[in-house]
mmCIF file of C-alpha atoms in Angstrom:
data_model
loop_
_atom_site.group_PDB
_atom_site.id
_atom_site.type_symbol
_atom_site.label_atom_id
_atom_site.label_comp_id
_atom_site.label_asym_id
_atom_site.label_seq_id
_atom_site.Cartn_x
_atom_site.Cartn_y
_atom_site.Cartn_z
ATOM 1 C CA MET A 1 -9.736 41.879 21.869
ATOM 2 C CA LEU A 2 -9.410 42.232 18.103
ATOM 3 C CA PHE A 3 -11.338 38.987 17.520
ATOM 4 C CA ARG A 4 -14.069 40.117 19.934
ATOM 5 C CA SER A 5 -14.383 43.485 18.187
ATOM 6 C CA LYS A 6 -14.759 41.951 14.740
ATOM 7 C CA SER A 7 -17.236 39.346 15.957
ATOM 8 C CA LEU A 8 -19.336 41.923 17.779
ATOM 9 C CA SER A 9 -19.349 44.267 14.777
ATOM 10 C CA ARG A 10 -20.691 41.462 12.586
ATOM 11 C CA ILE A 11 -23.339 40.630 15.192
ATOM 12 C CA LEU A 12 -24.432 44.285 15.359
ATOM 13 C CA VAL A 13 -24.787 44.409 11.573
ATOM 14 C CA LEU A 14 -27.014 41.315 11.697
ATOM 15 C CA ILE A 15 -29.082 42.721 14.595
ATOM 16 C CA MET A 16 -29.686 45.993 12.761
ATOM 17 C CA ILE A 17 -30.772 44.150 9.622
ATOM 18 C CA LEU A 18 -33.221 42.018 11.616
ATOM 19 C CA LEU A 19 -34.558 45.030 13.526
ATOM 20 C CA GLY A 20 -35.038 46.830 10.226
ATOM 21 C CA LEU A 21 -37.002 43.896 8.831
ATOM 22 C CA PHE A 22 -39.112 43.758 11.999
ATOM 23 C CA GLU A 23 -39.965 47.467 11.798
ATOM 24 C CA PHE A 24 -40.672 47.165 8.078
ATOM 25 C CA GLN A 25 -43.165 44.324 8.611
ATOM 26 C CA HIS A 26 -45.000 46.431 11.198
ATOM 27 C CA GLY A 27 -45.221 49.430 8.902
ATOM 28 C CA ASN A 28 -42.555 51.537 10.674
ATOM 29 C CA TYR A 29 -40.704 52.359 7.474
ATOM 30 C CA ASP A 30 -38.737 55.281 8.898
ATOM 31 C CA ALA A 31 -37.428 53.146 11.759
ATOM 32 C CA SER A 32 -36.535 50.294 9.394
ATOM 33 C CA VAL A 33 -34.530 52.640 7.157
ATOM 34 C CA LEU A 34 -32.700 54.054 10.186
ATOM 35 C CA HIS A 35 -31.815 50.572 11.445
ATOM 36 C CA TRP A 36 -30.558 49.546 8.022
ATOM 37 C CA PHE A 37 -28.497 52.728 7.839
ATOM 38 C CA ILE A 38 -26.906 51.942 11.211
ATOM 39 C CA GLY A 39 -26.189 48.390 10.014
ATOM 40 C CA LEU A 40 -24.566 49.806 6.887
ATOM 41 C CA PHE A 41 -22.509 52.130 9.076
ATOM 42 C CA PHE A 42 -21.122 49.216 11.118
ATOM 43 C CA ALA A 43 -20.494 47.169 7.960
ATOM 44 C CA ALA A 44 -18.511 50.032 6.434
ATOM 45 C CA PHE A 45 -16.690 50.557 9.716
ATOM 46 C CA LEU A 46 -15.728 46.867 9.844
ATOM 47 C CA PHE A 47 -14.506 46.936 6.231
ATOM 48 C CA PHE A 48 -12.418 50.106 6.396
ATOM 49 C CA MET A 49 -11.086 50.027 9.968
ATOM 50 C CA GLN A 50 -10.270 46.349 10.609
ATOM 51 C CA LYS A 51 -6.675 46.864 9.417
ATOM 52 C CA GLN A 52 -6.094 49.239 12.346
ATOM 53 C CA ARG A 53 -5.324 46.295 14.615
ATOM 54 C CA SER A 54 -3.944 48.238 17.591
ATOM 55 C CA VAL A 55 -6.855 50.677 17.940
ATOM 56 C CA PHE A 56 -9.691 48.666 16.354
ATOM 57 C CA PRO A 57 -11.245 47.569 19.711
ATOM 58 C CA SER A 58 -11.362 51.153 21.022
ATOM 59 C CA LEU A 59 -12.667 52.418 17.683
ATOM 60 C CA THR A 60 -15.414 49.792 17.758
ATOM 61 C CA VAL A 61 -16.604 50.950 21.182
ATOM 62 C CA ALA A 62 -16.373 54.589 20.094
ATOM 63 C CA ALA A 63 -18.492 53.830 16.997
ATOM 64 C CA ILE A 64 -21.128 52.091 19.134
ATOM 65 C CA TYR A 65 -21.242 55.066 21.499
ATOM 66 C CA PHE A 66 -21.549 57.444 18.550
ATOM 67 C CA VAL A 67 -24.526 55.561 17.101
ATOM 68 C CA TYR A 68 -26.164 55.301 20.530
ATOM 69 C CA PHE A 69 -25.920 59.023 21.300
ATOM 70 C CA ALA A 70 -26.814 60.008 17.732
ATOM 71 C CA SER A 71 -30.080 58.082 18.166
ATOM 72 C CA PHE A 72 -31.283 60.830 20.532
ATOM 73 C CA LEU A 73 -31.477 63.207 17.554
ATOM 74 C CA THR A 74 -34.775 61.612 16.526
ATOM 75 C CA PRO A 75 -37.599 60.785 18.994
ATOM 76 C CA LEU A 76 -38.292 57.652 16.957
ATOM 77 C CA LEU A 77 -34.920 56.111 17.848
ATOM 78 C CA ALA A 78 -34.535 57.831 21.220
ATOM 79 C CA VAL A 79 -37.257 55.599 22.680
ATOM 80 C CA GLN A 80 -35.364 52.491 21.553
ATOM 81 C CA THR A 81 -32.187 53.539 23.343
ATOM 82 C CA LEU A 82 -33.841 52.252 26.526
ATOM 83 C CA PHE A 83 -33.140 48.741 25.231
ATOM 84 C CA TRP A 84 -29.482 49.532 24.510
ATOM 85 C CA PHE A 85 -28.816 51.428 27.740
ATOM 86 C CA PRO A 86 -27.848 48.345 29.840
ATOM 87 C CA ILE A 87 -26.185 46.570 26.901
ATOM 88 C CA VAL A 88 -23.709 49.168 25.627
ATOM 89 C CA PRO A 89 -21.543 49.222 28.815
ATOM 90 C CA LEU A 90 -21.403 45.415 28.738
ATOM 91 C CA ILE A 91 -20.073 45.646 25.209
ATOM 92 C CA SER A 92 -17.318 47.926 26.513
ATOM 93 C CA LEU A 93 -16.307 45.351 29.125
ATOM 94 C CA PHE A 94 -16.520 42.512 26.616
ATOM 95 C CA ILE A 95 -14.288 44.198 24.031
ATOM 96 C CA LEU A 96 -11.863 46.243 26.136
ATOM 97 C CA GLY A 97 -11.650 44.199 29.336
ATOM 98 C CA ARG A 98 -12.288 45.317 32.880
ATOM 99 C CA SER A 99 -9.694 48.088 33.302
ATOM 100 C CA ARG A 100 -10.440 50.124 30.165
ATOM 101 C CA GLY A 101 -14.077 49.048 30.028
ATOM 102 C CA ILE A 102 -14.862 50.671 33.381
ATOM 103 C CA TRP A 103 -13.550 54.058 32.193
ATOM 104 C CA TRP A 104 -15.551 53.862 28.980
ATOM 105 C CA THR A 105 -18.624 53.038 31.069
ATOM 106 C CA VAL A 106 -18.064 56.150 33.184
ATOM 107 C CA LEU A 107 -17.908 58.201 29.971
ATOM 108 C CA PHE A 108 -21.082 56.465 28.798
ATOM 109 C CA LEU A 109 -22.997 57.418 31.953
ATOM 110 C CA LEU A 110 -21.752 61.015 31.810
ATOM 111 C CA GLY A 111 -22.712 61.214 28.152
ATOM 112 C CA ASN A 112 -26.183 59.866 28.940
ATOM 113 C CA SER A 113 -26.819 62.515 31.565
ATOM 114 C CA ILE A 114 -25.781 65.261 29.143
ATOM 115 C CA VAL A 115 -27.689 63.925 26.142
ATOM 116 C CA ILE A 116 -30.895 63.188 28.078
ATOM 117 C CA GLY A 117 -30.742 66.672 29.611
ATOM 118 C CA GLN A 118 -30.407 68.224 26.145
ATOM 119 C CA TYR A 119 -33.253 66.053 24.866
ATOM 120 C CA TYR A 120 -35.521 67.226 27.680
ATOM 121 C CA SER A 121 -34.678 70.885 27.059
ATOM 122 C CA LEU A 122 -35.649 70.505 23.380
ATOM 123 C CA HIS A 123 -38.724 68.283 23.641
ATOM 124 C CA LYS A 124 -39.898 69.088 27.200
ATOM 125 C CA GLU A 125 -40.140 65.382 27.962
ATOM 126 C CA PHE A 126 -37.829 62.467 28.631
ATOM 127 C CA PRO A 127 -37.217 59.900 25.889
ATOM 128 C CA TRP A 128 -38.032 57.052 28.305
ATOM 129 C CA PRO A 129 -40.941 56.560 30.708
ATOM 130 C CA GLU A 130 -39.696 57.429 34.190
ATOM 131 C CA ASN A 131 -40.638 54.091 35.765
ATOM 132 C CA PHE A 132 -38.993 52.180 32.895
ATOM 133 C CA PHE A 133 -35.842 54.193 33.356
ATOM 134 C CA PHE A 134 -35.732 53.396 37.075
ATOM 135 C CA TYR A 135 -36.072 49.642 36.587
ATOM 136 C CA THR A 136 -33.678 49.683 33.650
ATOM 137 C CA LEU A 137 -31.108 51.507 35.777
ATOM 138 C CA ILE A 138 -31.418 48.842 38.487
ATOM 139 C CA GLY A 139 -31.023 46.134 35.868
ATOM 140 C CA PHE A 140 -28.007 47.927 34.447
ATOM 141 C CA VAL A 141 -26.308 48.051 37.849
ATOM 142 C CA VAL A 142 -26.956 44.348 38.503
ATOM 143 C CA ILE A 143 -25.803 43.263 35.043
ATOM 144 C CA PHE A 144 -22.754 45.528 35.137
ATOM 145 C CA LEU A 145 -21.619 44.265 38.537
ATOM 146 C CA THR A 146 -22.107 40.677 37.357
ATOM 147 C CA ALA A 147 -20.090 41.331 34.206
ATOM 148 C CA PHE A 148 -17.422 43.150 36.213
ATOM 149 C CA ALA A 149 -17.068 40.164 38.553
ATOM 150 C CA TYR A 150 -17.021 37.784 35.595
ATOM 151 C CA GLU A 151 -14.215 39.742 33.926
ATOM 152 C CA GLY A 152 -12.202 39.624 37.155
ATOM 153 C CA ILE A 153 -12.626 35.860 37.445
ATOM 154 C CA LYS A 154 -11.737 35.407 33.788
ATOM 155 C CA VAL A 155 -8.569 37.496 34.134
ATOM 156 C CA ARG A 156 -7.428 35.409 37.104
ATOM 157 C CA LEU A 157 -8.170 32.161 35.274
ATOM 158 C CA GLU A 158 -6.342 33.331 32.159
ATOM 159 C CA LYS A 159 -3.363 34.374 34.255
ATOM 160 C CA GLY A 160 -3.296 30.982 35.957
ATOM 161 C CA LEU A 161 -3.537 29.130 32.641
ATOM 162 C CA ARG A 162 -0.778 31.280 31.144
ATOM 163 C CA THR A 163 1.453 30.593 34.133
ATOM 164 C CA ARG A 164 0.860 26.854 33.827
ATOM 165 C CA ALA A 165 1.521 26.934 30.090
ATOM 166 C CA GLU A 166 4.821 28.794 30.500
ATOM 167 C CA SER A 167 6.161 27.254 33.725
ATOM 168 C CA ASP A 168 7.746 23.951 34.632
ATOM 169 C CA TYR A 169 5.428 22.090 37.010
ATOM 170 C CA LEU A 170 8.238 20.849 39.278
ATOM 171 C CA THR A 171 10.671 23.742 39.633
ATOM 172 C CA ASN A 172 8.240 26.577 38.831
ATOM 173 C CA THR A 173 10.829 28.038 36.445
ATOM 174 C CA LEU A 174 10.088 28.873 32.827
ATOM 175 C CA ASN A 175 9.633 25.839 30.613
ATOM 176 C CA ARG A 176 11.405 25.136 27.339
ATOM 177 C CA TYR A 177 8.729 26.766 25.181
ATOM 178 C CA LYS A 178 8.835 30.047 27.093
ATOM 179 C CA PHE A 179 12.633 29.910 27.203
ATOM 180 C CA PHE A 180 12.855 29.939 23.400
ATOM 181 C CA SER A 181 10.324 32.773 23.267
ATOM 182 C CA VAL A 182 12.462 34.891 25.606
ATOM 183 C CA LEU A 183 15.627 33.901 23.737
ATOM 184 C CA ASP A 184 14.150 35.009 20.401
ATOM 185 C CA ARG A 185 13.182 38.349 21.935
ATOM 186 C CA GLU A 186 16.681 38.899 23.325
ATOM 187 C CA LEU A 187 18.288 37.960 20.007
ATOM 188 C CA GLU A 188 16.077 40.479 18.195
ATOM 189 C CA ARG A 189 17.091 43.128 20.712
ATOM 190 C CA PHE A 190 20.745 42.187 20.254
ATOM 191 C CA HIS A 191 20.597 42.536 16.462
ATOM 192 C CA ARG A 192 18.620 45.765 16.611
ATOM 193 C CA TYR A 193 20.372 47.655 19.398
ATOM 194 C CA ASP A 194 23.668 45.737 19.621
ATOM 195 C CA SER A 195 22.900 45.117 23.297
ATOM 196 C CA ARG A 196 24.840 42.352 25.020
ATOM 197 C CA PHE A 197 23.401 39.469 26.955
ATOM 198 C CA SER A 198 24.741 36.283 28.507
ATOM 199 C CA LEU A 199 23.476 32.721 28.225
ATOM 200 C CA LEU A 200 24.519 30.166 30.833
ATOM 201 C CA MET A 201 23.555 26.489 30.629
ATOM 202 C CA PHE A 202 24.389 23.862 33.256
ATOM 203 C CA ASP A 203 23.265 20.431 34.365
ATOM 204 C CA ILE A 204 23.672 18.118 37.362
ATOM 205 C CA ASP A 205 26.418 15.534 37.084
ATOM 206 C CA HIS A 206 25.372 11.900 37.481
ATOM 207 C CA PHE A 207 21.726 12.867 37.999
ATOM 208 C CA LYS A 208 20.459 9.621 36.460
ATOM 209 C CA ARG A 209 22.471 7.597 38.953
ATOM 210 C CA LEU A 210 21.005 9.723 41.760
ATOM 211 C CA ASN A 211 17.484 8.845 40.590
ATOM 212 C CA ASP A 212 18.350 5.166 40.246
ATOM 213 C CA GLU A 213 19.934 4.843 43.696
ATOM 214 C CA TYR A 214 17.730 7.115 45.816
ATOM 215 C CA GLY A 215 14.497 7.304 43.812
ATOM 216 C CA HIS A 216 12.796 9.952 41.685
ATOM 217 C CA ILE A 217 11.268 11.709 44.691
ATOM 218 C CA THR A 218 14.757 12.440 46.003
ATOM 219 C CA GLY A 219 15.769 13.584 42.521
ATOM 220 C CA ASP A 220 12.805 15.958 42.412
ATOM 221 C CA ASN A 221 13.779 17.383 45.801
ATOM 222 C CA VAL A 222 17.310 17.944 44.560
ATOM 223 C CA LEU A 223 15.963 19.871 41.558
ATOM 224 C CA LYS A 224 13.744 22.011 43.790
ATOM 225 C CA LYS A 225 16.620 22.745 46.160
ATOM 226 C CA LEU A 226 18.949 23.653 43.315
ATOM 227 C CA THR A 227 16.284 25.887 41.796
ATOM 228 C CA LYS A 228 15.897 27.770 45.077
ATOM 229 C CA VAL A 229 19.673 28.227 45.466
ATOM 230 C CA VAL A 230 19.993 29.643 41.946
ATOM 231 C CA SER A 231 16.840 31.779 42.167
ATOM 232 C CA ASP A 232 18.045 33.463 45.365
ATOM 233 C CA ASP A 233 21.036 34.907 43.484
ATOM 234 C CA LEU A 234 19.175 36.070 40.381
ATOM 235 C CA ARG A 235 18.396 39.677 39.519
ATOM 236 C CA LYS A 236 14.908 40.790 38.516
ATOM 237 C CA THR A 237 16.042 41.092 34.908
ATOM 238 C CA ASP A 238 17.449 37.536 34.804
ATOM 239 C CA VAL A 239 15.515 34.624 33.323
ATOM 240 C CA PHE A 240 15.732 31.117 34.748
ATOM 241 C CA ALA A 241 14.327 28.194 32.756
ATOM 242 C CA ARG A 242 14.411 24.399 32.782
ATOM 243 C CA TYR A 243 15.654 23.289 29.376
ATOM 244 C CA GLY A 244 15.739 19.493 29.564
ATOM 245 C CA GLY A 245 14.902 16.541 31.764
ATOM 246 C CA GLU A 246 17.146 17.759 34.550
#
């Protein structure tokens, strides 16, 4: 998430610079200055807040929401929020993931209803043409549902890849790499809290001879059977891993 937040912040800075240049070439000097100011805001945000690693993704989304809603203060930028309306929630999903992104999207929609209502009460008109808003809302729903489904598929794929990377393919126990990761964590806990833990290592006697006489398929079945016998007696807090060839 941190990498996504930094990358997206840099992209937003570049987009604002390009939009400012576009407006400047077409004689919209006020709009170009506003876009450059927003780009400067995101550049400063990226420089000063990137060290806040734990909250940087949420702060990035909050900064994007702030700029979006602040754009309604001027009619010049309020019209352009129509372009950002379907994109901002996707940014939330992209940076924060599906679970937190959906709640930020709900806040975004509530904020839109409040801000647009305030805009209408001040200017006696909506910032967007009504027909544009209707079609944009439909597009937002379609894009959001697509992104939501994509995030769900990605989470399942990442979970499957993580399981394969940390598990032994034959016994479905933790592999050696994950075993050392868990062991390091338990050792840190032991040194910090003086909490006790036990480490038990065992192997199968004459396993090589078993493979030679009865074949590797039989040896694999023996390992699976042994794994099931041991796993049935483990507690939820216990960790079972395959350390070596056996």
